[in-house]
XYZ file of C-alpha atoms in Angstrom:
315
model
C -17.676 -51.454 32.952
C -19.958 -53.725 34.941
C -22.076 -55.774 32.575
C -19.278 -56.377 30.052
C -18.101 -59.853 29.282
C -14.709 -60.270 30.936
C -13.371 -62.105 27.919
C -14.295 -59.182 25.647
C -12.460 -56.411 27.449
C -9.238 -56.790 25.457
C -10.810 -57.517 22.079
C -12.370 -55.368 19.376
C -15.636 -55.400 21.329
C -14.662 -53.978 24.734
C -18.259 -52.926 25.410
C -19.828 -56.334 24.822
C -22.706 -56.758 27.241
C -23.086 -53.012 27.862
C -26.394 -51.201 27.356
C -26.130 -47.727 25.851
C -28.674 -45.008 25.151
C -27.891 -42.267 22.662
C -30.567 -39.635 23.157
C -30.972 -37.423 20.130
C -29.060 -39.935 18.031
C -30.598 -39.006 14.695
C -27.614 -37.311 13.041
C -24.258 -35.616 13.514
C -22.003 -36.476 16.432
C -24.711 -38.471 18.203
C -25.259 -40.711 15.184
C -21.545 -41.480 14.916
C -21.300 -42.128 18.657
C -24.144 -44.647 18.412
C -22.327 -46.399 15.559
C -19.013 -46.593 17.415
C -20.616 -47.783 20.662
C -22.344 -50.504 18.669
C -19.144 -51.389 16.859
C -17.486 -51.785 20.279
C -20.143 -54.302 21.277
C -22.775 -52.325 23.168
C -26.490 -52.739 22.597
C -27.527 -49.222 21.579
C -30.916 -47.585 21.978
C -31.178 -44.665 19.547
C -33.829 -42.088 20.385
C -34.990 -38.936 18.675
C -37.959 -37.238 17.076
C -37.208 -37.898 13.405
C -38.337 -41.309 12.224
C -39.217 -42.694 8.838
C -42.798 -41.675 9.460
C -42.183 -38.242 10.952
C -39.807 -35.315 10.515
C -39.034 -33.096 13.474
C -38.794 -29.312 13.331
C -35.198 -29.732 12.123
C -36.722 -30.945 8.835
C -33.813 -33.039 7.615
C -33.862 -36.517 6.035
C -31.858 -38.348 8.723
C -33.862 -40.695 10.975
C -33.344 -42.773 14.089
C -33.946 -45.889 11.987
C -31.189 -44.737 9.646
C -28.823 -44.488 12.599
C -29.842 -47.954 13.794
C -29.127 -49.321 10.307
C -25.629 -47.828 10.440
C -25.031 -49.439 13.829
C -26.114 -52.785 12.428
C -23.884 -52.334 9.370
C -20.968 -51.748 11.752
C -21.658 -55.113 13.373
C -23.586 -53.764 16.344
C -27.052 -54.131 17.767
C -29.426 -51.151 17.798
C -33.010 -50.360 18.716
C -34.576 -47.182 17.335
C -37.245 -45.627 19.580
C -39.074 -42.420 18.698
C -38.958 -40.154 21.758
C -39.469 -36.419 22.202
C -37.194 -35.722 25.161
C -39.125 -32.567 25.993
C -42.130 -34.730 26.808
C -41.642 -36.232 30.298
C -44.290 -38.886 29.708
C -42.517 -40.148 26.580
C -39.148 -40.256 28.331
C -40.671 -42.018 31.328
C -42.257 -44.573 29.017
C -38.946 -45.135 27.278
C -37.204 -45.619 30.645
C -39.757 -48.261 31.589
C -39.131 -50.086 28.312
C -35.350 -50.154 28.830
C -35.892 -51.276 32.414
C -38.133 -54.122 31.284
C -35.763 -55.209 28.502
C -32.382 -54.784 30.212
C -32.859 -53.523 33.757
C -30.123 -50.904 33.511
C -28.201 -48.406 31.403
C -24.389 -48.470 31.315
C -23.756 -45.512 28.988
C -26.050 -42.525 28.475
C -25.082 -40.065 25.755
C -27.272 -36.963 25.728
C -26.909 -35.322 22.349
C -30.347 -33.697 22.305
C -30.364 -30.412 20.408
C -31.845 -29.696 16.984
C -31.850 -25.957 17.632
C -29.382 -24.563 15.095
C -32.129 -23.381 12.767
C -33.505 -21.213 15.601
C -30.255 -19.250 15.870
C -30.434 -15.748 14.388
C -26.737 -15.010 14.129
C -25.369 -11.919 15.808
C -28.663 -10.514 17.077
C -28.838 -9.252 20.670
C -31.482 -10.851 22.836
C -33.929 -7.965 22.393
C -33.784 -8.290 18.595
C -33.654 -12.077 18.474
C -36.984 -13.900 18.196
C -38.103 -14.600 21.750
C -39.870 -17.758 20.639
C -36.668 -19.029 18.994
C -34.567 -18.073 22.023
C -36.823 -19.939 24.426
C -36.956 -22.951 22.127
C -33.164 -23.212 22.166
C -33.187 -23.033 25.963
C -35.812 -25.764 26.081
C -33.854 -28.017 23.734
C -30.460 -27.405 25.315
C -31.444 -27.449 28.986
C -34.979 -28.638 29.715
C -34.736 -31.742 27.516
C -31.465 -32.717 29.178
C -32.912 -32.358 32.676
C -35.993 -34.403 31.733
C -33.728 -37.093 30.313
C -31.501 -37.163 33.398
C -34.496 -37.347 35.720
C -35.964 -40.440 34.070
C -32.861 -42.300 32.844
C -30.261 -41.789 35.543
C -32.140 -44.115 37.929
C -31.263 -46.900 35.463
C -27.640 -45.790 35.270
C -27.052 -45.945 39.029
C -28.181 -49.580 39.192
C -24.525 -50.615 38.887
C -21.242 -48.820 39.588
C -19.275 -47.765 36.517
C -22.014 -45.993 34.574
C -21.086 -43.137 32.229
C -23.042 -40.030 31.221
C -21.843 -37.885 28.310
C -23.466 -34.481 27.804
C -22.675 -33.295 24.277
C -21.957 -29.615 23.784
C -20.254 -27.135 21.470
C -16.964 -25.737 22.709
C -14.600 -26.438 25.561
C -15.183 -24.866 28.959
C -12.166 -22.632 28.339
C -13.408 -21.499 24.919
C -16.885 -20.856 26.281
C -15.640 -18.954 29.324
C -16.370 -15.787 27.361
C -19.385 -15.024 25.197
C -19.387 -16.574 21.731
C -19.472 -13.366 19.691
C -21.670 -13.635 16.622
C -24.011 -16.258 18.094
C -26.787 -15.203 20.481
C -27.525 -15.132 24.198
C -29.878 -18.115 24.126
C -27.610 -20.268 21.974
C -24.668 -19.486 24.240
C -26.618 -20.267 27.411
C -28.089 -23.472 25.950
C -24.710 -24.811 24.843
C -22.692 -23.798 27.893
C -25.291 -25.426 30.154
C -23.618 -28.747 29.400
C -20.589 -27.718 31.442
C -22.766 -27.192 34.526
C -24.816 -30.308 33.841
C -21.660 -32.414 33.886
C -20.447 -30.837 37.119
C -23.805 -31.363 38.846
C -24.344 -34.883 37.522
C -20.818 -35.876 38.517
C -21.489 -34.735 42.076
C -24.827 -36.515 42.314
C -23.508 -39.719 40.726
C -20.288 -39.947 42.723
C -21.800 -41.951 45.579
C -23.015 -44.498 43.026
C -19.616 -44.967 41.394
C -20.707 -43.369 38.126
C -19.050 -40.757 35.921
C -20.445 -37.701 34.110
C -18.637 -35.541 31.574
C -19.447 -32.949 28.958
C -17.898 -33.518 25.546
C -17.487 -31.390 22.458
C -16.392 -32.401 18.971
C -14.238 -29.979 17.022
C -15.416 -28.425 13.760
C -17.762 -31.240 12.895
C -18.436 -32.324 9.350
C -22.047 -33.145 10.162
C -24.588 -33.823 7.460
C -25.887 -30.257 7.786
C -22.388 -28.737 7.692
C -21.492 -30.658 4.552
C -24.736 -29.482 2.948
C -23.969 -25.892 3.925
C -20.677 -26.047 2.042
C -22.111 -28.098 -0.822
C -19.665 -30.975 -0.355
C -19.690 -34.586 0.804
C -17.463 -36.467 3.212
C -15.533 -37.744 0.200
C -14.687 -34.301 -1.237
C -14.971 -32.125 1.871
C -11.594 -30.514 1.236
C -13.141 -28.638 -1.690
C -14.831 -26.418 0.911
C -11.451 -25.160 2.141
C -11.342 -22.778 -0.829
C -14.450 -21.062 0.579
C -13.486 -21.348 4.277
C -9.755 -21.997 4.769
C -10.119 -22.843 8.474
C -12.414 -25.742 7.501
C -9.159 -27.599 6.941
C -9.163 -28.439 10.659
C -12.612 -30.056 10.502
C -13.209 -33.628 11.624
C -15.572 -36.414 10.670
C -18.297 -37.424 13.146
C -16.562 -40.795 13.484
C -13.691 -39.070 15.322
C -15.813 -38.079 18.310
C -17.632 -41.404 18.081
C -14.367 -43.256 18.492
C -13.463 -40.976 21.395
C -16.671 -41.799 23.278
C -16.262 -45.536 22.676
C -12.715 -45.362 24.054
C -13.852 -43.352 27.065
C -16.645 -45.820 27.795
C -14.182 -48.714 27.675
C -11.650 -46.980 29.956
C -11.802 -48.493 33.473
C -10.200 -45.284 34.797
C -12.718 -42.887 33.199
C -13.837 -41.597 36.608
C -10.741 -39.384 36.631
C -12.522 -37.165 34.109
C -15.808 -36.841 36.025
C -17.231 -33.326 36.064
C -14.931 -32.103 33.305
C -15.610 -30.908 29.779
C -13.591 -32.981 27.313
C -13.026 -32.592 23.583
C -12.448 -35.078 20.798
C -8.930 -33.859 20.060
C -7.886 -34.157 23.686
C -9.301 -37.662 24.047
C -7.622 -38.669 20.787
C -4.252 -37.803 22.285
C -5.019 -39.807 25.431
C -6.358 -42.890 23.675
C -4.329 -42.813 20.453
C -7.346 -42.308 18.204
C -7.208 -41.157 14.567
C -9.899 -39.783 12.308
C -11.066 -41.734 9.263
C -8.314 -40.194 7.115
C -5.587 -41.245 9.553
C -5.063 -37.717 10.906
C -5.629 -36.520 14.466
C -7.265 -33.046 14.350
C -6.930 -30.886 17.458
C -9.799 -28.581 16.593
C -10.249 -26.445 19.679
C -6.556 -25.794 20.196
C -6.472 -24.710 16.558
C -9.494 -22.445 17.012
C -7.869 -20.723 20.003
C -4.336 -20.466 18.677
C -4.951 -19.918 14.960
C -8.492 -18.974 13.946
C -9.282 -16.733 16.935
C -6.005 -14.844 16.634
C -6.480 -13.949 12.979
C -3.618 -16.092 11.720
C -3.868 -17.558 8.218
C -5.227 -21.081 8.034
C -2.477 -23.614 8.603
C -3.136 -26.964 10.246
C 0.538 -27.838 10.610
C 0.955 -29.241 14.096
C -2.811 -29.405 14.624
C -3.676 -32.565 12.686
């Protein structure tokens, strides 16, 4: 990637000299991606609404400063900036700050969401809260377009830039409606596939790459809380939900993004929706426990077909 130190490209910091922005980097996959980009040497801007002085509508304890602290603990450099990505003026102001401080962006990860608590499971659109439906659309689509509008001009400053639109589910899995969710959730999440296709086309002339990316069954902070477990004893939740055995730590997708960002041939993926398990096979990445979960293949071949939980051959 342009901007990296040549001497660093074959070391443990292949992204040294790179400038990364992780939008919506407060928790979950985005938090872990920020950590792994920092560990790989990038300077990471972490944005989001939840700071130590303010909780967003998600109303959880994680903060952008907490993410920045984790980046620092991993040996990286991070700057936490409170930004509501639905507010164009705030995003524009943030873009001006990055421009003044670095003059470019090399990696943009758009993990903006925070809409799970608006999902009323299994309700058709006419029974689902309209306010909640529209909020999910705003968070999953509008915020991403606002972010692209103001930050992509910094990405195209140099060839080699990478955009990662985070989503939930592969393009193949999402080709049919996600039964049990809701219309708005489905539309908001599947929008990432189209965003990646459109961004890839518009960035091609500038030598930049855009992809959508989904983790597998993510052991996010909220998911662990839902099952009443921690990352250390997460397997206890398998008794309640046997298919949780295929779940992965957030670090797994974080490592996948760091490897993708350091790949000089990443343009071959432009416009595609990737998943953590697939990238792990390509780059030889393992999860924190040394396993290599292939979550979406498992969901299609095991969970969706009604087979009993068995991760043999899938991690």
